[in-house]
Amino acid sequence: MSETHASPTQPGQNPAPPAFEARGSGGGAPRESRAADLAARAAQLDAHDGLAKLRERFTLPDGVVYLDGNSLGALPSAVPDALTDVIRRQWGELLIRSWDESGWWTAPERIGDLIAPLVGAAPGQITVGDSTSVNLFKALVGAARLAAPGRTKLLVDATTFPTDGYIAASAARLTGLELVPVDPADAPTAFDGDTAVVLLNHVDYRGGRLHDLPALTAAAHAAGALIVWDLCHSAGALPVGLDAHAVDLAVGCTYKYLNGGPGSPAYVYVAARHQGAFDSPLPGWNSHAEPFAMTPGYEPAEGAARARVGTPDILSMLALESALGVWEGVDIEDVRAKSLALTDFFLECVAAYVPEGRVEPVTPAGHGERGSQVSLRTENAREVMAELISRGVVGDFRAPDVLRFGFTPLYVGFADAERAARTLGHIFG
């Protein structure tokens, strides 16, 4: 899976994915005539979808359109049998021997190398384990310790997921930095000689806006700062290019587009050039150069393993490893093309089915600024989403007035998008 083709993620560009090119909604055609052929067009698009067969790799409930994979991904079909083997044979029969014989000890970096191609990283830079929050704390404090002396500011995305803000504030207190909230759109103007570390989200969790990772990373580096990216809403949905764009550190969860299961372990990326000097604020026996020497003094392991802390959560870890098997033979560029086509088609269907003025798209229309979700603002959003779910269309709600629909191209099709929009139209009469 190549990560060298970064163009689909660049703001300001609006490429038409050739495999999924759909008709425009303009031309003055009456709303009724446009709406009449949407189901037929969805069927045609699904028939020509090269990724459609991947839906067979997942277990999904019959009759349900699942558009909440940006919160919890669907169950990969291979996971139950894989976990049964882990529990009955590896744990039940081999017991402690499985740390060596079943490869438990090497799982954090081995599984990190499975994630690496999906985020554009070479092997040996990602460790899996702990939660996103814990990994973010490690990354921010580690970045502050790598920063040039005399710098005083930690800049954080003002629209970030709340926990990121909480963790950033704690990291700032610990390292003596001033926490400065910034709008990602205006962030480069805030980067200066006092900036030590920058924390940004690749995709905004509420509105689905995709931020310009290459340009913002370059701007942070031009100011002499290090940058940490939160990839929770982009990894597995679009190309990231961590190595290509010289990102310093990154974190992400695995239970959204990576389908690792509820509470599956997160990951941290430490660029190879920083690993020798990376000083984790949470040194544990698992990241020691000689874990079983049990020495009173701490000596960090080489490479990505120095980002470990304690004993890995093996059951969740190996469920994730099995889940990542769905990516075999899949190119993330193809996933991005389908994602853009799906969200384009859904927005067209919403415009056709929902009475004018009842919903307002929050997610940017431009492909270069859109993640893999569509957020719609409406009155009584909580009640509208509850009604959608009762009718078999599962999205989610974000306060105070946002309906969120996540499009996971590995198992969501165009007929799903059409049905979801049609059901929303029915709710609005």
Tab-separated table of C-alpha atoms in Angstrom:
chain	number	residue	atom	x	y	z
A	1	MET	CA	0.000	0.000	0.000
A	2	SER	CA	1.833	3.067	-1.213
A	3	GLU	CA	1.645	6.339	0.725
A	4	THR	CA	3.404	8.401	-1.907
A	5	HIS	CA	0.219	9.674	-3.569
A	6	ALA	CA	-0.776	12.376	-1.108
A	7	SER	CA	-2.855	14.475	-3.509
A	8	PRO	CA	-6.322	13.217	-2.447
A	9	THR	CA	-5.786	14.707	1.015
A	10	GLN	CA	-4.516	18.112	0.039
A	11	PRO	CA	-6.834	21.034	0.849
A	12	GLY	CA	-7.911	23.066	-2.123
A	13	GLN	CA	-8.116	20.060	-4.443
A	14	ASN	CA	-11.321	18.315	-5.444
A	15	PRO	CA	-10.357	15.269	-7.521
A	16	ALA	CA	-13.054	13.157	-9.110
A	17	PRO	CA	-12.364	9.527	-8.204
A	18	PRO	CA	-12.537	7.903	-11.650
A	19	ALA	CA	-13.835	4.549	-10.429
A	20	PHE	CA	-16.789	6.192	-8.702
A	21	GLU	CA	-17.546	9.272	-10.800
A	22	ALA	CA	-21.189	10.216	-10.297
A	23	ARG	CA	-23.494	12.639	-12.069
A	24	GLY	CA	-23.719	16.150	-10.747
A	25	SER	CA	-26.866	17.390	-9.074
A	26	GLY	CA	-27.077	20.637	-11.001
A	27	GLY	CA	-28.473	21.457	-14.426
A	28	GLY	CA	-31.848	22.635	-13.171
A	29	ALA	CA	-33.375	19.175	-13.068
A	30	PRO	CA	-36.441	19.101	-10.781
A	31	ARG	CA	-35.802	17.652	-7.358
A	32	GLU	CA	-38.314	14.869	-7.989
A	33	SER	CA	-36.658	13.646	-11.161
A	34	ARG	CA	-33.237	13.693	-9.514
A	35	ALA	CA	-34.513	11.715	-6.555
A	36	ALA	CA	-36.270	9.109	-8.698
A	37	ASP	CA	-33.085	7.552	-10.060
A	38	LEU	CA	-30.959	7.598	-6.910
A	39	ALA	CA	-31.659	4.002	-5.897
A	40	ALA	CA	-30.837	2.788	-9.415
A	41	ARG	CA	-27.652	4.806	-9.466
A	42	ALA	CA	-26.666	3.407	-6.070
A	43	ALA	CA	-27.092	-0.118	-7.385
A	44	GLN	CA	-24.982	0.708	-10.425
A	45	LEU	CA	-22.226	2.252	-8.317
A	46	ASP	CA	-22.209	-0.757	-5.985
A	47	ALA	CA	-21.988	-3.097	-8.970
A	48	HIS	CA	-18.824	-1.353	-10.183
A	49	ASP	CA	-17.273	-0.965	-6.724
A	50	GLY	CA	-13.956	-2.822	-6.550
A	51	LEU	CA	-14.078	-2.769	-2.745
A	52	ALA	CA	-17.643	-4.083	-2.411
A	53	LYS	CA	-16.483	-7.656	-1.869
A	54	LEU	CA	-14.672	-6.581	1.302
A	55	ARG	CA	-18.016	-6.374	3.096
A	56	GLU	CA	-17.839	-10.178	3.276
A	57	ARG	CA	-14.906	-9.831	5.671
A	58	PHE	CA	-17.222	-8.334	8.312
A	59	THR	CA	-20.139	-9.493	10.445
A	60	LEU	CA	-22.961	-6.955	10.207
A	61	PRO	CA	-26.578	-7.220	11.402
A	62	ASP	CA	-29.159	-7.854	8.695
A	63	GLY	CA	-31.316	-4.916	7.699
A	64	VAL	CA	-29.140	-2.295	9.357
A	65	VAL	CA	-27.261	0.535	7.666
A	66	TYR	CA	-24.251	1.065	9.915
A	67	LEU	CA	-22.822	4.579	9.634
A	68	ASP	CA	-21.124	4.818	13.013
A	69	GLY	CA	-17.782	3.237	12.173
A	70	ASN	CA	-16.167	6.541	13.095
A	71	SER	CA	-17.084	5.636	16.703
A	72	LEU	CA	-16.867	1.825	16.667
A	73	GLY	CA	-15.945	-0.223	13.635
A	74	ALA	CA	-17.821	-3.373	12.642
A	75	LEU	CA	-16.685	-6.843	13.692
A	76	PRO	CA	-14.255	-8.510	11.253
A	77	SER	CA	-15.507	-12.055	10.695
A	78	ALA	CA	-12.175	-13.706	11.537
A	79	VAL	CA	-11.912	-12.236	15.030
A	80	PRO	CA	-14.178	-14.636	17.002
A	81	ASP	CA	-12.248	-17.747	15.912
A	82	ALA	CA	-8.931	-16.000	16.443
A	83	LEU	CA	-9.895	-15.014	19.981
A	84	THR	CA	-11.165	-18.505	20.699
A	85	ASP	CA	-7.723	-19.842	19.825
A	86	VAL	CA	-6.045	-17.205	21.997
A	87	ILE	CA	-8.230	-18.078	24.965
A	88	ARG	CA	-8.490	-21.854	24.677
A	89	ARG	CA	-5.091	-22.830	23.273
A	90	GLN	CA	-2.628	-19.990	23.813
A	91	TRP	CA	-3.854	-19.092	27.292
A	92	GLY	CA	-5.683	-22.262	28.291
A	93	GLU	CA	-3.092	-24.822	27.180
A	94	LEU	CA	0.219	-23.056	26.715
A	95	LEU	CA	-0.238	-20.674	29.623
A	96	ILE	CA	2.927	-18.682	30.388
A	97	ARG	CA	4.735	-20.324	27.455
A	98	SER	CA	2.653	-18.195	25.075
A	99	TRP	CA	4.710	-15.113	25.821
A	100	ASP	CA	7.404	-16.759	23.714
A	101	GLU	CA	5.730	-19.571	21.769
A	102	SER	CA	2.672	-17.554	20.687
A	103	GLY	CA	4.547	-14.304	20.172
A	104	TRP	CA	2.802	-12.348	22.902
A	105	TRP	CA	5.958	-10.487	23.841
A	106	THR	CA	6.544	-9.084	20.352
A	107	ALA	CA	2.882	-8.211	19.687
A	108	PRO	CA	3.059	-4.412	20.337
A	109	GLU	CA	5.642	-3.763	17.634
A	110	ARG	CA	4.496	-6.575	15.316
A	111	ILE	CA	0.965	-5.157	15.225
A	112	GLY	CA	2.386	-1.655	14.959
A	113	ASP	CA	4.041	-2.744	11.731
A	114	LEU	CA	0.624	-3.843	10.414
A	115	ILE	CA	-0.763	-0.369	11.076
A	116	ALA	CA	2.282	1.386	9.641
A	117	PRO	CA	1.381	1.092	5.921
A	118	LEU	CA	-2.073	2.508	6.621
A	119	VAL	CA	-0.582	5.720	8.001
A	120	GLY	CA	2.431	5.926	5.705
A	121	ALA	CA	5.137	4.806	8.127
A	122	ALA	CA	8.071	2.488	7.656
A	123	PRO	CA	8.327	-0.485	10.038
A	124	GLY	CA	9.789	-0.033	13.492
A	125	GLN	CA	8.149	3.290	14.405
A	126	ILE	CA	4.771	2.317	15.897
A	127	THR	CA	4.057	0.636	19.214
A	128	VAL	CA	0.566	-0.627	20.053
A	129	GLY	CA	-0.691	-0.527	23.623
A	130	ASP	CA	-2.391	1.650	26.232
A	131	SER	CA	-5.210	4.079	25.406
A	132	THR	CA	-5.087	7.063	23.068
A	133	SER	CA	-5.064	9.362	26.102
A	134	VAL	CA	-2.069	7.636	27.665
A	135	ASN	CA	-0.195	7.610	24.372
A	136	LEU	CA	-0.992	11.272	23.810
A	137	PHE	CA	0.455	12.116	27.215
A	138	LYS	CA	3.612	10.182	26.392
A	139	ALA	CA	3.891	11.872	22.993
A	140	LEU	CA	3.333	15.431	24.245
A	141	VAL	CA	5.710	15.222	27.181
A	142	GLY	CA	8.233	13.357	25.060
A	143	ALA	CA	7.965	16.051	22.380
A	144	ALA	CA	8.420	18.816	24.964
A	145	ARG	CA	11.590	17.110	26.169
A	146	LEU	CA	12.837	16.934	22.579
A	147	ALA	CA	12.104	20.609	21.891
A	148	ALA	CA	14.812	23.251	21.682
A	149	PRO	CA	15.701	24.873	25.027
A	150	GLY	CA	13.987	28.113	25.938
A	151	ARG	CA	10.704	27.523	24.156
A	152	THR	CA	7.646	28.226	26.250
A	153	LYS	CA	4.426	27.301	24.410
A	154	LEU	CA	2.380	24.170	23.702
A	155	LEU	CA	-0.176	24.950	20.999
A	156	VAL	CA	-3.309	22.800	20.941
A	157	ASP	CA	-6.221	22.533	18.520
A	158	ALA	CA	-8.968	24.678	20.081
A	159	THR	CA	-11.665	22.451	18.557
A	160	THR	CA	-10.057	19.205	19.660
A	161	PHE	CA	-11.755	16.213	21.251
A	162	PRO	CA	-12.067	17.222	24.929
A	163	THR	CA	-9.702	14.576	26.302
A	164	ASP	CA	-6.915	15.803	24.028
A	165	GLY	CA	-7.327	19.225	25.603
A	166	TYR	CA	-7.293	17.803	29.117
A	167	ILE	CA	-4.152	15.780	28.443
A	168	ALA	CA	-2.443	18.728	26.746
A	169	ALA	CA	-3.174	20.942	29.761
A	170	SER	CA	-1.678	18.350	32.097
A	171	ALA	CA	1.380	17.913	29.880
A	172	ALA	CA	1.850	21.691	29.789
A	173	ARG	CA	1.728	21.909	33.584
A	174	LEU	CA	4.221	19.075	33.938
A	175	THR	CA	6.700	20.549	31.453
A	176	GLY	CA	6.278	24.206	32.419
A	177	LEU	CA	4.862	25.223	29.041
A	178	GLU	CA	2.064	27.701	28.419
A	179	LEU	CA	-1.001	26.070	26.835
A	180	VAL	CA	-2.231	28.107	23.843
A	181	PRO	CA	-5.446	27.049	22.036
A	182	VAL	CA	-5.411	27.760	18.294
A	183	ASP	CA	-7.799	27.269	15.409
A	184	PRO	CA	-6.078	24.840	13.014
A	185	ALA	CA	-7.003	27.099	10.097
A	186	ASP	CA	-5.039	29.949	11.697
A	187	ALA	CA	-2.355	27.847	13.365
A	188	PRO	CA	0.592	28.809	11.126
A	189	THR	CA	0.229	32.459	12.128
A	190	ALA	CA	0.579	31.383	15.772
A	191	PHE	CA	3.787	29.396	15.250
A	192	ASP	CA	6.778	31.396	16.439
A	193	GLY	CA	10.125	31.103	18.136
A	194	ASP	CA	8.460	30.373	21.471
A	195	THR	CA	6.510	27.374	20.174
A	196	ALA	CA	7.857	24.095	21.510
A	197	VAL	CA	5.124	21.609	20.562
A	198	VAL	CA	1.971	21.648	18.446
A	199	LEU	CA	-0.933	19.199	18.857
A	200	LEU	CA	-3.517	18.979	16.071
A	201	ASN	CA	-6.249	16.589	14.964
A	202	HIS	CA	-5.995	15.335	11.409
A	203	VAL	CA	-9.806	15.221	11.136
A	204	ASP	CA	-12.160	17.146	13.400
A	205	TYR	CA	-14.309	14.666	15.289
A	206	ARG	CA	-17.483	16.752	15.282
A	207	GLY	CA	-17.634	18.351	11.833
A	208	GLY	CA	-15.410	16.022	9.816
A	209	ARG	CA	-13.046	18.723	8.539
A	210	LEU	CA	-9.720	17.383	7.252
A	211	HIS	CA	-6.777	19.554	8.204
A	212	ASP	CA	-3.742	20.012	5.981
A	213	LEU	CA	-1.198	17.712	7.617
A	214	PRO	CA	1.637	18.344	5.128
A	215	ALA	CA	1.371	22.151	5.217
A	216	LEU	CA	0.825	22.426	8.964
A	217	THR	CA	3.688	20.056	9.711
A	218	ALA	CA	5.987	22.062	7.447
A	219	ALA	CA	4.889	25.319	9.086
A	220	ALA	CA	5.556	23.961	12.572
A	221	HIS	CA	9.008	22.783	11.530
A	222	ALA	CA	9.752	26.130	9.897
A	223	ALA	CA	9.133	27.705	13.302
A	224	GLY	CA	11.444	25.166	14.932
A	225	ALA	CA	8.630	23.320	16.744
A	226	LEU	CA	7.730	19.648	16.933
A	227	ILE	CA	4.259	18.475	15.942
A	228	VAL	CA	2.058	15.700	17.309
A	229	TRP	CA	-0.931	14.541	15.238
A	230	ASP	CA	-4.066	12.778	16.510
A	231	LEU	CA	-5.086	10.316	13.767
A	232	CYS	CA	-8.169	8.825	15.427
A	233	HIS	CA	-10.537	9.969	12.680
A	234	SER	CA	-8.241	9.505	9.687
A	235	ALA	CA	-6.224	6.289	10.056
A	236	GLY	CA	-7.881	3.623	7.935
A	237	ALA	CA	-10.024	6.137	6.045
A	238	LEU	CA	-7.507	8.160	4.039
A	239	PRO	CA	-3.776	8.443	3.313
A	240	VAL	CA	-1.768	10.078	6.092
A	241	GLY	CA	1.884	9.988	4.997
A	242	LEU	CA	3.648	10.284	8.356
A	243	ASP	CA	7.098	9.555	6.975
A	244	ALA	CA	6.643	11.420	3.710
A	245	HIS	CA	5.700	14.606	5.538
A	246	ALA	CA	8.283	14.258	8.329
A	247	VAL	CA	5.765	14.120	11.176
A	248	ASP	CA	7.469	13.945	14.571
A	249	LEU	CA	4.978	11.970	16.663
A	250	ALA	CA	1.412	10.742	16.244
A	251	VAL	CA	-1.197	8.812	18.167
A	252	GLY	CA	-4.440	7.106	17.267
A	253	CYS	CA	-7.076	4.653	18.345
A	254	THR	CA	-7.821	1.363	16.586
A	255	TYR	CA	-11.542	0.857	17.231
A	256	LYS	CA	-12.868	3.235	14.569
A	257	TYR	CA	-11.823	2.760	10.933
A	258	LEU	CA	-9.315	0.072	11.938
A	259	ASN	CA	-12.127	-2.077	13.414
A	260	GLY	CA	-10.115	-3.370	16.362
A	261	GLY	CA	-13.075	-3.721	18.740
A	262	PRO	CA	-14.394	-1.755	21.724
A	263	GLY	CA	-11.544	-0.440	23.825
A	264	SER	CA	-8.907	-1.972	21.554
A	265	PRO	CA	-5.396	-0.673	22.276
A	266	ALA	CA	-4.206	2.552	20.731
A	267	TYR	CA	-0.813	3.244	19.168
A	268	VAL	CA	1.954	5.805	19.227
A	269	TYR	CA	4.270	6.706	16.352
A	270	VAL	CA	7.734	8.030	17.152
A	271	ALA	CA	9.691	8.955	14.037
A	272	ALA	CA	12.898	6.957	13.753
A	273	ARG	CA	15.005	10.117	13.908
A	274	HIS	CA	13.618	10.909	17.385
A	275	GLN	CA	13.667	7.457	18.942
A	276	GLY	CA	17.170	7.652	20.384
A	277	ALA	CA	16.324	10.804	22.355
A	278	PHE	CA	12.662	10.072	23.114
A	279	ASP	CA	12.233	10.319	26.891
A	280	SER	CA	8.884	8.842	27.900
A	281	PRO	CA	7.254	10.317	31.000
A	282	LEU	CA	5.931	6.828	31.818
A	283	PRO	CA	8.947	4.510	31.903
A	284	GLY	CA	7.860	0.992	32.748
A	285	TRP	CA	9.411	-2.412	33.005
A	286	ASN	CA	8.032	-3.296	29.573
A	287	SER	CA	10.064	-0.553	27.903
A	288	HIS	CA	13.272	-1.363	29.753
A	289	ALA	CA	16.279	-2.445	27.706
A	290	GLU	CA	16.387	-5.628	29.818
A	291	PRO	CA	12.853	-6.067	31.178
A	292	PHE	CA	13.569	-9.234	33.139
A	293	ALA	CA	16.763	-7.988	34.744
A	294	MET	CA	14.531	-6.145	37.233
A	295	THR	CA	17.207	-3.564	37.962
A	296	PRO	CA	16.420	-0.535	40.129
A	297	GLY	CA	17.716	1.832	37.464
A	298	TYR	CA	15.854	2.465	34.214
A	299	GLU	CA	17.507	2.075	30.817
A	300	PRO	CA	15.143	2.534	27.843
A	301	ALA	CA	14.865	-0.047	25.107
A	302	GLU	CA	15.991	0.717	21.588
A	303	GLY	CA	13.537	1.744	18.911
A	304	ALA	CA	9.768	1.966	19.150
A	305	ALA	CA	9.671	-0.359	22.155
A	306	ARG	CA	10.764	2.480	24.428
A	307	ALA	CA	7.211	3.862	24.130
A	308	ARG	CA	5.836	0.825	25.981
A	309	VAL	CA	4.860	1.074	29.641
A	310	GLY	CA	3.434	-2.028	31.330
A	311	THR	CA	2.201	-5.480	30.417
A	312	PRO	CA	0.236	-5.441	27.127
A	313	ASP	CA	-3.490	-6.244	27.095
A	314	ILE	CA	-3.025	-9.472	25.161
A	315	LEU	CA	-6.680	-10.399	24.506
A	316	SER	CA	-7.513	-7.012	22.969
A	317	MET	CA	-4.117	-6.838	21.306
A	318	LEU	CA	-4.546	-10.121	19.455
A	319	ALA	CA	-8.159	-9.363	18.559
A	320	LEU	CA	-6.793	-6.231	16.873
A	321	GLU	CA	-4.132	-8.229	15.074
A	322	SER	CA	-6.797	-10.492	13.617
A	323	ALA	CA	-9.001	-7.527	12.724
A	324	LEU	CA	-6.218	-5.906	10.727
A	325	GLY	CA	-6.343	-8.908	8.407
A	326	VAL	CA	-9.235	-7.241	6.570
A	327	TRP	CA	-6.668	-4.874	5.034
A	328	GLU	CA	-4.884	-7.619	3.117
A	329	GLY	CA	-4.635	-6.558	-0.515
A	330	VAL	CA	-6.341	-3.194	0.109
A	331	ASP	CA	-4.820	0.069	-1.104
A	332	ILE	CA	-5.599	3.055	1.138
A	333	GLU	CA	-5.799	5.248	-1.976
A	334	ASP	CA	-8.729	3.154	-3.227
A	335	VAL	CA	-10.373	3.464	0.169
A	336	ARG	CA	-10.043	7.245	-0.025
A	337	ALA	CA	-11.528	7.364	-3.520
A	338	LYS	CA	-14.563	5.385	-2.412
A	339	SER	CA	-14.920	7.451	0.756
A	340	LEU	CA	-15.143	10.662	-1.232
A	341	ALA	CA	-17.582	9.128	-3.686
A	342	LEU	CA	-19.784	7.796	-0.872
A	343	THR	CA	-19.934	11.095	0.955
A	344	ASP	CA	-20.586	12.994	-2.305
A	345	PHE	CA	-23.441	10.643	-3.120
A	346	PHE	CA	-24.903	10.822	0.383
A	347	LEU	CA	-24.921	14.625	0.287
A	348	GLU	CA	-26.639	14.529	-3.102
A	349	CYS	CA	-29.246	12.132	-1.747
A	350	VAL	CA	-29.829	14.317	1.300
A	351	ALA	CA	-30.397	17.309	-0.971
A	352	ALA	CA	-32.919	15.291	-2.978
A	353	TYR	CA	-34.832	13.668	-0.116
A	354	VAL	CA	-34.766	16.149	2.768
A	355	PRO	CA	-36.967	19.266	2.513
A	356	GLU	CA	-34.916	22.387	1.923
A	357	GLY	CA	-33.735	24.164	5.038
A	358	ARG	CA	-34.219	21.260	7.451
A	359	VAL	CA	-30.547	20.236	7.616
A	360	GLU	CA	-27.319	22.122	7.033
A	361	PRO	CA	-24.103	20.318	6.076
A	362	VAL	CA	-21.268	21.054	8.502
A	363	THR	CA	-18.643	18.928	6.774
A	364	PRO	CA	-16.778	20.851	4.050
A	365	ALA	CA	-17.796	20.193	0.464
A	366	GLY	CA	-14.232	20.273	-0.885
A	367	HIS	CA	-12.587	16.874	-1.056
A	368	GLY	CA	-9.316	18.232	0.266
A	369	GLU	CA	-11.053	19.378	3.447
A	370	ARG	CA	-13.303	16.385	4.098
A	371	GLY	CA	-12.625	13.312	6.193
A	372	SER	CA	-14.754	10.169	5.887
A	373	GLN	CA	-17.855	11.425	7.648
A	374	VAL	CA	-20.739	13.786	6.965
A	375	SER	CA	-22.098	15.957	9.764
A	376	LEU	CA	-25.454	17.658	9.405
A	377	ARG	CA	-26.793	20.371	11.690
A	378	THR	CA	-30.496	20.298	12.508
A	379	GLU	CA	-32.960	21.121	15.255
A	380	ASN	CA	-33.800	18.311	17.676
A	381	ALA	CA	-30.767	16.369	16.451
A	382	ARG	CA	-30.808	13.945	19.369
A	383	GLU	CA	-34.424	12.963	18.688
A	384	VAL	CA	-33.833	12.740	14.929
A	385	MET	CA	-30.890	10.366	15.413
A	386	ALA	CA	-32.882	8.232	17.842
A	387	GLU	CA	-35.626	7.925	15.214
A	388	LEU	CA	-33.103	7.049	12.502
A	389	ILE	CA	-31.680	4.285	14.680
A	390	SER	CA	-35.159	2.934	15.382
A	391	ARG	CA	-35.604	2.657	11.599
A	392	GLY	CA	-32.344	0.756	11.095
A	393	VAL	CA	-29.964	3.588	10.181
A	394	VAL	CA	-27.244	3.880	12.818
A	395	GLY	CA	-25.279	7.096	13.057
A	396	ASP	CA	-24.659	9.212	16.113
A	397	PHE	CA	-25.371	12.595	17.689
A	398	ARG	CA	-23.025	15.279	18.943
A	399	ALA	CA	-24.291	18.108	21.129
A	400	PRO	CA	-25.930	20.396	20.610
A	401	ASP	CA	-27.304	19.907	17.107
A	402	VAL	CA	-25.145	17.628	14.943
A	403	LEU	CA	-26.041	14.343	13.226
A	404	ARG	CA	-22.866	12.389	12.410
A	405	PHE	CA	-22.629	9.739	9.704
A	406	GLY	CA	-19.353	7.843	9.342
A	407	PHE	CA	-18.597	6.109	6.041
A	408	THR	CA	-16.269	3.132	6.333
A	409	PRO	CA	-15.566	2.156	2.706
A	410	LEU	CA	-14.607	-1.423	3.558
A	411	TYR	CA	-18.209	-2.303	4.410
A	412	VAL	CA	-20.478	0.651	3.542
A	413	GLY	CA	-21.981	0.804	0.054
A	414	PHE	CA	-23.860	3.316	-2.058
A	415	ALA	CA	-27.213	1.654	-1.400
A	416	ASP	CA	-26.528	2.213	2.303
A	417	ALA	CA	-25.951	5.916	1.651
A	418	GLU	CA	-29.146	6.198	-0.396
A	419	ARG	CA	-31.258	4.406	2.200
A	420	ALA	CA	-29.880	6.532	5.029
A	421	ALA	CA	-30.709	9.772	3.223
A	422	ARG	CA	-34.155	8.490	2.187
A	423	THR	CA	-34.935	7.510	5.767
A	424	LEU	CA	-33.847	10.939	6.960
A	425	GLY	CA	-36.165	12.441	4.358
A	426	HIS	CA	-39.067	10.327	5.641
A	427	ILE	CA	-38.474	11.586	9.166
A	428	PHE	CA	-38.753	15.166	7.947
A	429	GLY	CA	-41.922	14.328	6.034
